[in-house]
PDB file of C-alpha atoms in Angstrom:
ATOM      1  CA  ILE A 484      14.167  45.320  13.827  1.00  0.00           C
ATOM      2  CA  THR A 485      11.138  44.729  11.241  1.00  0.00           C
ATOM      3  CA  ARG A 486      10.673  48.400  10.610  1.00  0.00           C
ATOM      4  CA  HIS A 487      14.131  49.280   9.467  1.00  0.00           C
ATOM      5  CA  GLY A 488      14.053  46.384   7.198  1.00  0.00           C
ATOM      6  CA  ILE A 489      16.926  43.667   8.500  1.00  0.00           C
ATOM      7  CA  CYS A 490      16.866  41.993   4.796  1.00  0.00           C
ATOM      8  CA  SER A 491      18.939  45.347   3.541  1.00  0.00           C
ATOM      9  CA  TYR A 492      21.097  45.628   6.504  1.00  0.00           C
ATOM     10  CA  SER A 493      24.949  44.042   6.594  1.00  0.00           C
ATOM     11  CA  GLN A 494      25.546  40.181   7.210  1.00  0.00           C
ATOM     12  CA  ASP A 495      26.558  40.779  10.795  1.00  0.00           C
ATOM     13  CA  VAL A 496      23.783  43.072  11.557  1.00  0.00           C
ATOM     14  CA  ARG A 497      21.261  40.429   9.917  1.00  0.00           C
ATOM     15  CA  ILE A 498      22.851  37.643  12.130  1.00  0.00           C
ATOM     16  CA  VAL A 499      22.333  39.736  15.223  1.00  0.00           C
ATOM     17  CA  SER A 500      18.862  40.817  14.575  1.00  0.00           C
ATOM     18  CA  VAL A 501      17.789  37.424  13.797  1.00  0.00           C
ATOM     19  CA  THR A 502      19.164  35.462  16.577  1.00  0.00           C
ATOM     20  CA  ILE A 503      17.414  38.614  18.612  1.00  0.00           C
ATOM     21  CA  LEU A 504      13.920  37.472  17.145  1.00  0.00           C
ATOM     22  CA  LYS A 505      14.704  33.660  18.022  1.00  0.00           C
ATOM     23  CA  ASN A 506      15.646  34.109  21.608  1.00  0.00           C
ATOM     24  CA  LEU A 507      12.495  36.425  21.993  1.00  0.00           C
ATOM     25  CA  ALA A 508      10.342  33.566  19.889  1.00  0.00           C
ATOM     26  CA  MET A 509      11.356  30.880  22.709  1.00  0.00           C
ATOM     27  CA  GLU A 510       9.463  32.731  25.432  1.00  0.00           C
ATOM     28  CA  ALA A 511       5.986  31.404  25.350  1.00  0.00           C
ATOM     29  CA  VAL A 512       4.926  35.116  26.010  1.00  0.00           C
ATOM     30  CA  ASN A 513       6.307  36.461  23.062  1.00  0.00           C
ATOM     31  CA  LYS A 514       5.037  34.181  20.376  1.00  0.00           C
ATOM     32  CA  ILE A 515       1.481  35.418  19.407  1.00  0.00           C
ATOM     33  CA  GLU A 516       2.879  39.056  19.956  1.00  0.00           C
ATOM     34  CA  LEU A 517       5.509  38.516  17.511  1.00  0.00           C
ATOM     35  CA  THR A 518       3.381  37.004  15.040  1.00  0.00           C
ATOM     36  CA  THR A 519       1.063  39.958  14.866  1.00  0.00           C
ATOM     37  CA  SER A 520       3.710  42.274  14.823  1.00  0.00           C
ATOM     38  CA  SER A 521       3.678  44.334  11.540  1.00  0.00           C
ATOM     39  CA  ASN A 522       5.606  42.475   8.534  1.00  0.00           C
ATOM     40  CA  LEU A 523       7.639  39.782  10.494  1.00  0.00           C
ATOM     41  CA  ILE A 524       6.897  36.630   9.007  1.00  0.00           C
ATOM     42  CA  PRO A 525       7.234  38.333   5.428  1.00  0.00           C
ATOM     43  CA  LYS A 526      10.890  39.424   6.661  1.00  0.00           C
ATOM     44  CA  LEU A 527      11.285  35.590   7.909  1.00  0.00           C
ATOM     45  CA  LEU A 528      10.634  34.322   4.668  1.00  0.00           C
ATOM     46  CA  ASP A 529      12.827  36.635   2.890  1.00  0.00           C
ATOM     47  CA  LEU A 530      15.859  35.895   5.496  1.00  0.00           C
ATOM     48  CA  SER A 531      15.078  31.961   4.972  1.00  0.00           C
ATOM     49  CA  THR A 532      16.918  32.166   1.377  1.00  0.00           C
ATOM     50  CA  ASP A 533      19.433  34.813   2.533  1.00  0.00           C
ATOM     51  CA  LYS A 534      22.873  34.331   0.904  1.00  0.00           C
ATOM     52  CA  THR A 535      24.267  33.780   4.397  1.00  0.00           C
ATOM     53  CA  LYS A 536      23.851  30.223   5.695  1.00  0.00           C
ATOM     54  CA  GLN A 537      23.519  31.354   9.535  1.00  0.00           C
ATOM     55  CA  VAL A 538      20.726  33.934   8.995  1.00  0.00           C
ATOM     56  CA  ARG A 539      19.012  31.435   6.778  1.00  0.00           C
ATOM     57  CA  ILE A 540      18.921  28.471   9.683  1.00  0.00           C
ATOM     58  CA  GLU A 541      18.512  31.161  12.366  1.00  0.00           C
ATOM     59  CA  ALA A 542      15.254  32.368  10.333  1.00  0.00           C
ATOM     60  CA  LEU A 543      13.775  29.015  10.222  1.00  0.00           C
ATOM     61  CA  ALA A 544      14.371  28.536  13.692  1.00  0.00           C
ATOM     62  CA  VAL A 545      12.558  31.597  14.804  1.00  0.00           C
ATOM     63  CA  LEU A 546       9.334  30.109  12.704  1.00  0.00           C
ATOM     64  CA  LYS A 547      10.154  26.522  14.262  1.00  0.00           C
ATOM     65  CA  GLN A 548       9.704  28.484  17.709  1.00  0.00           C
ATOM     66  CA  LEU A 549       6.527  30.551  16.816  1.00  0.00           C
ATOM     67  CA  ALA A 550       5.134  27.490  15.228  1.00  0.00           C
ATOM     68  CA  MET A 551       4.596  25.904  19.154  1.00  0.00           C
ATOM     69  CA  CYS A 552       1.612  27.405  20.181  1.00  0.00           C
ATOM     70  CA  ALA A 553      -2.064  26.866  18.900  1.00  0.00           C
ATOM     71  CA  HIS A 554      -2.756  30.562  17.593  1.00  0.00           C
ATOM     72  CA  ASN A 555       0.249  30.580  15.667  1.00  0.00           C
ATOM     73  CA  GLN A 556      -0.518  26.767  13.932  1.00  0.00           C
ATOM     74  CA  VAL A 557      -3.615  28.147  12.422  1.00  0.00           C
ATOM     75  CA  LEU A 558      -2.212  31.719  11.446  1.00  0.00           C
ATOM     76  CA  LEU A 559       1.028  30.657  10.078  1.00  0.00           C
ATOM     77  CA  THR A 560      -0.329  27.425   7.908  1.00  0.00           C
ATOM     78  CA  ASN A 561      -3.248  29.664   6.329  1.00  0.00           C
ATOM     79  CA  MET A 562      -0.865  33.012   6.301  1.00  0.00           C
ATOM     80  CA  SER A 563      -0.701  34.853   2.920  1.00  0.00           C
ATOM     81  CA  ASN A 564      -1.990  31.857   0.531  1.00  0.00           C
ATOM     82  CA  ARG A 565       0.082  29.282   2.419  1.00  0.00           C
ATOM     83  CA  LYS A 566       3.273  31.101   1.835  1.00  0.00           C
ATOM     84  CA  VAL A 567       4.953  29.751   5.027  1.00  0.00           C
ATOM     85  CA  LEU A 568       4.238  26.191   4.000  1.00  0.00           C
ATOM     86  CA  GLN A 569       5.599  27.034   0.331  1.00  0.00           C
ATOM     87  CA  MET A 570       8.801  28.063   1.969  1.00  0.00           C
ATOM     88  CA  ILE A 571       9.024  25.118   4.048  1.00  0.00           C
ATOM     89  CA  MET A 572       8.397  22.695   1.117  1.00  0.00           C
ATOM     90  CA  THR A 573      11.003  24.568  -0.990  1.00  0.00           C
ATOM     91  CA  THR A 574      13.514  24.437   1.540  1.00  0.00           C
ATOM     92  CA  ALA A 575      13.111  20.807   2.257  1.00  0.00           C
ATOM     93  CA  GLN A 576      13.276  19.671  -1.649  1.00  0.00           C
ATOM     94  CA  THR A 577      15.801  22.366  -2.604  1.00  0.00           C
ATOM     95  CA  THR A 578      18.622  22.770   0.157  1.00  0.00           C
ATOM     96  CA  THR A 579      21.548  20.590   0.460  1.00  0.00           C
ATOM     97  CA  GLU A 580      22.180  21.678   3.535  1.00  0.00           C
ATOM     98  CA  PRO A 581      21.202  19.308   6.579  1.00  0.00           C
ATOM     99  CA  GLU A 582      20.534  21.790   8.787  1.00  0.00           C
ATOM    100  CA  SER A 583      18.007  23.657   7.229  1.00  0.00           C
ATOM    101  CA  VAL A 584      16.072  20.616   5.954  1.00  0.00           C
ATOM    102  CA  CYS A 585      15.777  19.491   9.814  1.00  0.00           C
ATOM    103  CA  MET A 586      14.622  22.737  10.811  1.00  0.00           C
ATOM    104  CA  ALA A 587      11.999  23.037   7.816  1.00  0.00           C
ATOM    105  CA  ILE A 588      10.808  19.217   9.085  1.00  0.00           C
ATOM    106  CA  GLY A 589      10.828  20.749  12.687  1.00  0.00           C
ATOM    107  CA  ILE A 590       8.489  23.700  11.561  1.00  0.00           C
ATOM    108  CA  ILE A 591       5.871  21.096   9.889  1.00  0.00           C
ATOM    109  CA  MET A 592       5.788  19.309  13.509  1.00  0.00           C
ATOM    110  CA  ASN A 593       5.399  22.150  15.116  1.00  0.00           C
ATOM    111  CA  LEU A 594       2.691  23.231  13.153  1.00  0.00           C
ATOM    112  CA  ILE A 595       0.594  19.772  12.809  1.00  0.00           C
ATOM    113  CA  SER A 596      -2.460  19.991  14.811  1.00  0.00           C
ATOM    114  CA  ARG A 597      -6.315  18.772  14.590  1.00  0.00           C
ATOM    115  CA  SER A 598      -6.923  22.145  13.086  1.00  0.00           C
ATOM    116  CA  THR A 599      -4.546  22.295  10.840  1.00  0.00           C
ATOM    117  CA  VAL A 600      -3.445  18.569   9.683  1.00  0.00           C
ATOM    118  CA  GLY A 601      -5.543  18.379   6.729  1.00  0.00           C
ATOM    119  CA  ILE A 602      -4.681  21.663   5.221  1.00  0.00           C
ATOM    120  CA  ILE A 603      -0.680  20.750   5.745  1.00  0.00           C
ATOM    121  CA  ALA A 604      -1.274  17.077   4.838  1.00  0.00           C
ATOM    122  CA  SER A 605      -2.949  18.378   1.367  1.00  0.00           C
ATOM    123  CA  PHE A 606      -0.544  20.180   0.659  1.00  0.00           C
ATOM    124  CA  PRO A 607       1.226  19.579  -2.699  1.00  0.00           C
ATOM    125  CA  GLY A 608       4.392  17.109  -2.498  1.00  0.00           C
ATOM    126  CA  VAL A 609       4.288  17.024   1.255  1.00  0.00           C
ATOM    127  CA  PHE A 610       4.262  13.612   1.742  1.00  0.00           C
ATOM    128  CA  THR A 611       6.279  12.783  -1.150  1.00  0.00           C
ATOM    129  CA  THR A 612       9.203  15.031   0.139  1.00  0.00           C
ATOM    130  CA  LEU A 613       9.096  13.710   3.785  1.00  0.00           C
ATOM    131  CA  VAL A 614       9.162   9.677   1.901  1.00  0.00           C
ATOM    132  CA  ALA A 615      11.939  10.769  -0.081  1.00  0.00           C
ATOM    133  CA  ILE A 616      14.403  12.453   3.112  1.00  0.00           C
ATOM    134  CA  ALA A 617      13.284   9.753   5.286  1.00  0.00           C
ATOM    135  CA  SER A 618      14.610   7.072   2.365  1.00  0.00           C
ATOM    136  CA  SER A 619      17.813   8.841   2.376  1.00  0.00           C
ATOM    137  CA  ASN A 620      20.989   7.998   3.740  1.00  0.00           C
ATOM    138  CA  GLN A 621      21.246  10.518   6.282  1.00  0.00           C
ATOM    139  CA  ALA A 622      20.275   8.904   8.804  1.00  0.00           C
ATOM    140  CA  GLY A 623      19.540  11.759  11.213  1.00  0.00           C
ATOM    141  CA  MET A 624      17.161  13.749   8.920  1.00  0.00           C
ATOM    142  CA  ALA A 625      15.540  10.248   7.714  1.00  0.00           C
ATOM    143  CA  SER A 626      14.558   9.265  11.148  1.00  0.00           C
ATOM    144  CA  LEU A 627      13.257  13.075  11.959  1.00  0.00           C
ATOM    145  CA  SER A 628      11.076  12.753   8.562  1.00  0.00           C
ATOM    146  CA  ALA A 629       9.969   9.646   9.645  1.00  0.00           C
ATOM    147  CA  LYS A 630       9.079  11.068  12.888  1.00  0.00           C
ATOM    148  CA  CYS A 631       7.409  14.047  11.058  1.00  0.00           C
ATOM    149  CA  ILE A 632       5.080  11.388   9.295  1.00  0.00           C
ATOM    150  CA  ASP A 633       4.160   9.939  12.560  1.00  0.00           C
ATOM    151  CA  CYS A 634       2.878  13.198  13.720  1.00  0.00           C
ATOM    152  CA  PHE A 635       0.584  13.539  10.761  1.00  0.00           C
ATOM    153  CA  ALA A 636      -0.783   9.998  11.664  1.00  0.00           C
ATOM    154  CA  LYS A 637      -1.579  11.249  15.086  1.00  0.00           C
ATOM    155  CA  CYS A 638      -4.099  13.563  13.903  1.00  0.00           C
ATOM    156  CA  LEU A 639      -5.253  12.405  10.553  1.00  0.00           C
ATOM    157  CA  THR A 640      -8.741  10.840  10.458  1.00  0.00           C
ATOM    158  CA  LEU A 641     -10.803   9.615   6.870  1.00  0.00           C
ATOM    159  CA  LYS A 642     -12.518  13.475   7.072  1.00  0.00           C
ATOM    160  CA  ASP A 643      -9.424  15.180   6.482  1.00  0.00           C
ATOM    161  CA  ALA A 644      -7.589  15.399   3.116  1.00  0.00           C
ATOM    162  CA  GLY A 645      -4.422  13.121   2.881  1.00  0.00           C
ATOM    163  CA  SER A 646      -5.209  10.071   4.671  1.00  0.00           C
ATOM    164  CA  LYS A 647      -5.037   7.919   1.958  1.00  0.00           C
ATOM    165  CA  THR A 648      -1.529   9.641   0.783  1.00  0.00           C
ATOM    166  CA  LEU A 649      -0.637   8.917   4.583  1.00  0.00           C
ATOM    167  CA  PHE A 650      -1.343   5.123   3.775  1.00  0.00           C
ATOM    168  CA  ARG A 651       0.201   4.967   0.373  1.00  0.00           C
ATOM    169  CA  SER A 652       3.371   6.907   1.844  1.00  0.00           C
ATOM    170  CA  LEU A 653       3.677   4.543   4.814  1.00  0.00           C
ATOM    171  CA  ILE A 654       3.913   1.415   2.564  1.00  0.00           C
ATOM    172  CA  ARG A 655       6.289   2.996  -0.160  1.00  0.00           C
ATOM    173  CA  LEU A 656       8.423   3.876   2.619  1.00  0.00           C
ATOM    174  CA  THR A 657       8.606   0.635   4.518  1.00  0.00           C
ATOM    175  CA  GLY A 658       9.843  -0.865   1.081  1.00  0.00           C
ATOM    176  CA  SER A 659      12.225   1.341   0.418  1.00  0.00           C
ATOM    177  CA  THR A 660      14.631   1.410   3.386  1.00  0.00           C
ATOM    178  CA  LYS A 661      16.364  -0.555   6.217  1.00  0.00           C
ATOM    179  CA  ASN A 662      17.104   2.212   8.511  1.00  0.00           C
ATOM    180  CA  LYS A 663      15.323   0.704  11.759  1.00  0.00           C
ATOM    181  CA  ASP A 664      15.088   4.021  13.208  1.00  0.00           C
ATOM    182  CA  VAL A 665      12.936   4.828  10.186  1.00  0.00           C
ATOM    183  CA  LEU A 666      10.821   1.598  10.183  1.00  0.00           C
ATOM    184  CA  MET A 667      10.098   2.083  14.110  1.00  0.00           C
ATOM    185  CA  TRP A 668       8.593   5.550  13.302  1.00  0.00           C
ATOM    186  CA  ALA A 669       6.505   4.171   9.940  1.00  0.00           C
ATOM    187  CA  GLY A 670       5.287   1.756  12.883  1.00  0.00           C
ATOM    188  CA  LYS A 671       4.450   3.752  15.296  1.00  0.00           C
ATOM    189  CA  ALA A 672       2.106   5.715  12.763  1.00  0.00           C
ATOM    190  CA  LEU A 673       0.376   2.769  11.393  1.00  0.00           C
ATOM    191  CA  LEU A 674      -0.045   2.150  15.315  1.00  0.00           C
ATOM    192  CA  HIS A 675      -1.569   5.552  16.148  1.00  0.00           C
ATOM    193  CA  GLN A 676      -3.752   5.298  12.912  1.00  0.00           C
ATOM    194  CA  SER A 677      -4.970   1.760  14.246  1.00  0.00           C
ATOM    195  CA  GLN A 678      -6.149   3.754  17.404  1.00  0.00           C
ATOM    196  CA  ILE A 679      -8.627   5.945  15.221  1.00  0.00           C
ATOM    197  CA  PRO A 680     -11.485   4.637  15.328  1.00  0.00           C
ATOM    198  CA  SER A 681     -12.985   5.851  12.008  1.00  0.00           C
ATOM    199  CA  SER A 682      -9.679   4.904  10.291  1.00  0.00           C
ATOM    200  CA  SER A 683      -9.495   1.070  11.763  1.00  0.00           C
ATOM    201  CA  PHE A 684     -12.020  -0.338   9.272  1.00  0.00           C
ATOM    202  CA  TYR A 685     -10.337   1.907   6.068  1.00  0.00           C
ATOM    203  CA  MET A 686      -6.760   0.469   7.299  1.00  0.00           C
ATOM    204  CA  ALA A 687      -7.673  -2.971   7.264  1.00  0.00           C
ATOM    205  CA  ARG A 688      -9.263  -2.735   3.675  1.00  0.00           C
ATOM    206  CA  PHE A 689      -6.693  -0.633   2.198  1.00  0.00           C
ATOM    207  CA  LYS A 690      -4.440  -2.026  -0.413  1.00  0.00           C
ATOM    208  CA  GLY A 691      -0.859  -3.210   1.275  1.00  0.00           C
ATOM    209  CA  VAL A 692      -1.665  -1.971   4.416  1.00  0.00           C
ATOM    210  CA  LEU A 693      -1.795  -5.309   6.269  1.00  0.00           C
ATOM    211  CA  ASP A 694       0.982  -6.624   4.164  1.00  0.00           C
ATOM    212  CA  CYS A 695       3.259  -3.615   5.190  1.00  0.00           C
ATOM    213  CA  LEU A 696       2.167  -4.325   8.886  1.00  0.00           C
ATOM    214  CA  VAL A 697       3.310  -8.390   8.650  1.00  0.00           C
ATOM    215  CA  THR A 698       6.251  -6.952   7.032  1.00  0.00           C
ATOM    216  CA  LEU A 699       7.044  -4.617   9.975  1.00  0.00           C
ATOM    217  CA  ALA A 700       6.069  -7.282  12.225  1.00  0.00           C
ATOM    218  CA  LYS A 701       8.474  -9.725  11.345  1.00  0.00           C
ATOM    219  CA  HIS A 702      11.355  -7.354  11.743  1.00  0.00           C
ATOM    220  CA  GLU A 703      14.481  -8.221  14.582  1.00  0.00           C
ATOM    221  CA  HIS A 704      14.526  -4.947  16.386  1.00  0.00           C
ATOM    222  CA  HIS A 705      12.120  -4.849  19.441  1.00  0.00           C
ATOM    223  CA  SER A 706      11.092  -1.178  18.496  1.00  0.00           C
ATOM    224  CA  VAL A 707      10.005  -1.881  15.023  1.00  0.00           C
ATOM    225  CA  PHE A 708       7.978  -5.204  15.442  1.00  0.00           C
ATOM    226  CA  THR A 709       6.108  -4.066  19.075  1.00  0.00           C
ATOM    227  CA  SER A 710       4.252  -1.364  17.310  1.00  0.00           C
ATOM    228  CA  ALA A 711       3.284  -3.504  14.145  1.00  0.00           C
ATOM    229  CA  ILE A 712       2.059  -6.388  16.116  1.00  0.00           C
ATOM    230  CA  GLU A 713       0.076  -3.692  18.366  1.00  0.00           C
ATOM    231  CA  ALA A 714      -1.683  -2.316  15.554  1.00  0.00           C
ATOM    232  CA  LEU A 715      -2.504  -5.693  14.028  1.00  0.00           C
ATOM    233  CA  SER A 716      -4.141  -6.700  16.913  1.00  0.00           C
ATOM    234  CA  ASN A 717      -6.218  -3.185  17.253  1.00  0.00           C
ATOM    235  CA  LEU A 718      -7.259  -4.066  13.702  1.00  0.00           C
ATOM    236  CA  ALA A 719      -8.245  -7.658  14.910  1.00  0.00           C
ATOM    237  CA  GLN A 720      -9.988  -6.212  17.917  1.00  0.00           C
ATOM    238  CA  ASP A 721     -12.858  -4.361  15.289  1.00  0.00           C
ATOM    239  CA  SER A 722     -15.426  -6.655  15.083  1.00  0.00           C
ATOM    240  CA  SER A 723     -15.992  -5.722  11.644  1.00  0.00           C
ATOM    241  CA  ASN A 724     -12.309  -6.498  10.522  1.00  0.00           C
ATOM    242  CA  ALA A 725     -12.348  -9.735  11.969  1.00  0.00           C
ATOM    243  CA  LYS A 726     -12.916 -11.814   8.636  1.00  0.00           C
ATOM    244  CA  LYS A 727     -10.725  -9.759   6.765  1.00  0.00           C
ATOM    245  CA  ILE A 728      -7.685 -10.023   9.326  1.00  0.00           C
ATOM    246  CA  ALA A 729      -8.413 -13.653   9.524  1.00  0.00           C
ATOM    247  CA  ALA A 730      -8.238 -14.205   5.781  1.00  0.00           C
ATOM    248  CA  HIS A 731      -5.204 -12.616   5.280  1.00  0.00           C
ATOM    249  CA  ASN A 732      -2.567 -15.082   4.305  1.00  0.00           C
ATOM    250  CA  ASP A 733      -0.217 -14.110   6.622  1.00  0.00           C
ATOM    251  CA  VAL A 734      -1.402 -12.322   9.693  1.00  0.00           C
ATOM    252  CA  LEU A 735      -2.611 -15.410  11.704  1.00  0.00           C
ATOM    253  CA  ALA A 736       0.990 -16.645  10.976  1.00  0.00           C
ATOM    254  CA  THR A 737       2.393 -13.351  12.300  1.00  0.00           C
ATOM    255  CA  PHE A 738       0.196 -13.669  15.462  1.00  0.00           C
ATOM    256  CA  VAL A 739       1.672 -17.209  16.196  1.00  0.00           C
ATOM    257  CA  ALA A 740       5.283 -16.111  15.932  1.00  0.00           C
ATOM    258  CA  SER A 741       4.920 -12.985  17.956  1.00  0.00           C
ATOM    259  CA  ALA A 742       3.210 -14.771  20.777  1.00  0.00           C
ATOM    260  CA  ARG A 743       6.823 -16.450  21.454  1.00  0.00           C
ATOM    261  CA  THR A 744       8.318 -13.007  21.642  1.00  0.00           C
ATOM    262  CA  THR A 745       8.721 -10.016  24.268  1.00  0.00           C
ATOM    263  CA  GLN A 746       5.995  -9.516  26.775  1.00  0.00           C
ATOM    264  CA  ALA A 747       4.526  -6.455  24.939  1.00  0.00           C
ATOM    265  CA  ALA A 748       4.114  -8.077  21.811  1.00  0.00           C
ATOM    266  CA  GLN A 749       3.273 -11.086  23.261  1.00  0.00           C
ATOM    267  CA  ARG A 750       0.241  -9.935  24.722  1.00  0.00           C
ATOM    268  CA  SER A 751      -0.682  -8.142  21.415  1.00  0.00           C
ATOM    269  CA  ALA A 752      -0.543 -11.060  19.326  1.00  0.00           C
ATOM    270  CA  ILE A 753      -2.453 -13.113  22.038  1.00  0.00           C
ATOM    271  CA  THR A 754      -5.253 -10.470  22.230  1.00  0.00           C
ATOM    272  CA  GLY A 755      -5.273 -10.685  18.585  1.00  0.00           C
ATOM    273  CA  ILE A 756      -5.617 -14.068  18.052  1.00  0.00           C
ATOM    274  CA  LEU A 757      -8.581 -14.284  20.801  1.00  0.00           C
ATOM    275  CA  SER A 758     -10.296 -11.158  19.100  1.00  0.00           C
ATOM    276  CA  LEU A 759     -10.208 -13.530  15.900  1.00  0.00           C
ATOM    277  CA  ALA A 760     -11.169 -16.466  17.446  1.00  0.00           C
ATOM    278  CA  THR A 761     -14.459 -15.259  19.473  1.00  0.00           C
ATOM    279  CA  HIS A 762     -15.834 -14.006  15.852  1.00  0.00           C
ATOM    280  CA  GLN A 763     -17.837 -16.674  15.137  1.00  0.00           C
ATOM    281  CA  PRO A 764     -17.487 -16.412  11.258  1.00  0.00           C
ATOM    282  CA  SER A 765     -13.969 -17.016  11.615  1.00  0.00           C
ATOM    283  CA  THR A 766     -13.536 -19.306  14.346  1.00  0.00           C
ATOM    284  CA  PRO A 767     -12.881 -22.302  12.280  1.00  0.00           C
ATOM    285  CA  ARG A 768     -10.198 -20.358   9.679  1.00  0.00           C
ATOM    286  CA  VAL A 769      -8.441 -19.359  13.256  1.00  0.00           C
ATOM    287  CA  ALA A 770      -8.500 -22.895  14.660  1.00  0.00           C
ATOM    288  CA  LYS A 771      -6.739 -24.648  11.754  1.00  0.00           C
ATOM    289  CA  GLU A 772      -4.057 -22.182  12.081  1.00  0.00           C
ATOM    290  CA  MET A 773      -0.477 -24.503  12.303  1.00  0.00           C
ATOM    291  CA  GLY A 774       0.638 -23.565  16.345  1.00  0.00           C
ATOM    292  CA  LEU A 775      -2.207 -21.345  17.042  1.00  0.00           C
ATOM    293  CA  VAL A 776      -3.661 -23.346  20.038  1.00  0.00           C
ATOM    294  CA  ALA A 777      -0.309 -24.374  21.101  1.00  0.00           C
ATOM    295  CA  SER A 778       0.467 -20.646  21.537  1.00  0.00           C
ATOM    296  CA  LEU A 779      -2.406 -20.087  23.417  1.00  0.00           C
ATOM    297  CA  SER A 780      -1.957 -23.033  25.495  1.00  0.00           C
ATOM    298  CA  THR A 781       1.648 -22.066  26.240  1.00  0.00           C
ATOM    299  CA  TYR A 782       0.794 -18.565  27.166  1.00  0.00           C
ATOM    300  CA  GLY A 783      -1.891 -19.770  29.491  1.00  0.00           C
ATOM    301  CA  ALA A 784       0.885 -21.870  31.378  1.00  0.00           C
ATOM    302  CA  SER A 785       3.062 -19.255  31.551  1.00  0.00           C
ATOM    303  CA  ASN A 786       4.366 -16.783  34.008  1.00  0.00           C
ATOM    304  CA  ASP A 787       3.196 -13.822  32.630  1.00  0.00           C
ATOM    305  CA  GLU A 788       1.319 -11.461  35.250  1.00  0.00           C
ATOM    306  CA  ASP A 789      -1.760 -10.681  33.376  1.00  0.00           C
ATOM    307  CA  LEU A 790      -3.984 -13.187  34.763  1.00  0.00           C
ATOM    308  CA  GLU A 791      -7.048 -11.972  32.904  1.00  0.00           C
ATOM    309  CA  LEU A 792      -5.492 -12.573  29.406  1.00  0.00           C
ATOM    310  CA  LYS A 793      -3.735 -15.831  30.370  1.00  0.00           C
ATOM    311  CA  ASN A 794      -7.717 -17.112  31.539  1.00  0.00           C
ATOM    312  CA  ALA A 795      -9.042 -16.062  28.283  1.00  0.00           C
ATOM    313  CA  ALA A 796      -6.289 -18.024  26.289  1.00  0.00           C
ATOM    314  CA  ILE A 797      -6.885 -21.323  28.341  1.00  0.00           C
ATOM    315  CA  HIS A 798     -10.718 -20.647  27.091  1.00  0.00           C
ATOM    316  CA  GLY A 799      -9.377 -20.283  23.870  1.00  0.00           C
ATOM    317  CA  VAL A 800      -7.804 -23.434  23.666  1.00  0.00           C
ATOM    318  CA  ILE A 801     -11.061 -25.144  24.972  1.00  0.00           C
ATOM    319  CA  LEU A 802     -13.020 -23.191  22.302  1.00  0.00           C
ATOM    320  CA  LEU A 803     -10.597 -24.116  19.221  1.00  0.00           C
ATOM    321  CA  ALA A 804      -9.491 -27.514  20.039  1.00  0.00           C
ATOM    322  CA  PRO A 805     -12.507 -29.158  18.973  1.00  0.00           C
ATOM    323  CA  MET A 806     -12.044 -27.538  15.565  1.00  0.00           C
ATOM    324  CA  MET A 807      -8.342 -28.215  15.006  1.00  0.00           C
TER     325      MET A 807
END
């Protein structure tokens, strides 16, 4: 297929040829062999700009399949002066075809790994483009783009280029859309970052992140606010963050409000409150938050099955009540 130059064949031949390549790429045993095959990737890059829509989409589908193994993630990310990444970004930024945009985003998602995430995240325009698509009124593309940002959040650490851009992008995204699916993925992205020890300290001090989490935590949809509350709780459990979290104007009030919600968010909120309450410099500030001690008391007497957390909440009441 590649030796005879499929780009010069008729439309029907190009369609059949690229479909064959896609079918081959779907098999795990073929993925490495195909990427090391002479001249295949350059041909696919040419076909991604073919005049026929079906050929363009199928070429992108081949690359998406090839990006699903660790060897190819590194190879495709670094190949030919990052020409694969450039093609993906050009497609995402310029095409008006939703299918092609979704394929381009899918390729990025499949390429992301610990070995490649810093290179991809620092590639010019990646987060700007993803945020623009996630903020659009194309619901399917928007959700997929936000999910792609979450894929970055699972892997990026402070050692990687692009980590600061990730936080700025999430802050910008939460302020630019009301799409609950997009906001759900934004919340998950912040949650994943809060679970990375090296990112937790930085998150709590990055301008706008706490405000962003509070906004998400106040959202009416369970899928959005649960991740935000858990992320705030994770940050509060890091003793180096406790003073910063407790001093924020809205975090404690958000914990108190969330302590009255669904089980998962309730437990996260109670855990966050107790983490701040047992941090001695923050204890007086926590005790004076309106409704906070009452929320601990209510939870301690509730029917929740987490007996250890309920007992901790009761001890929290004993600790804080004298300082109210």
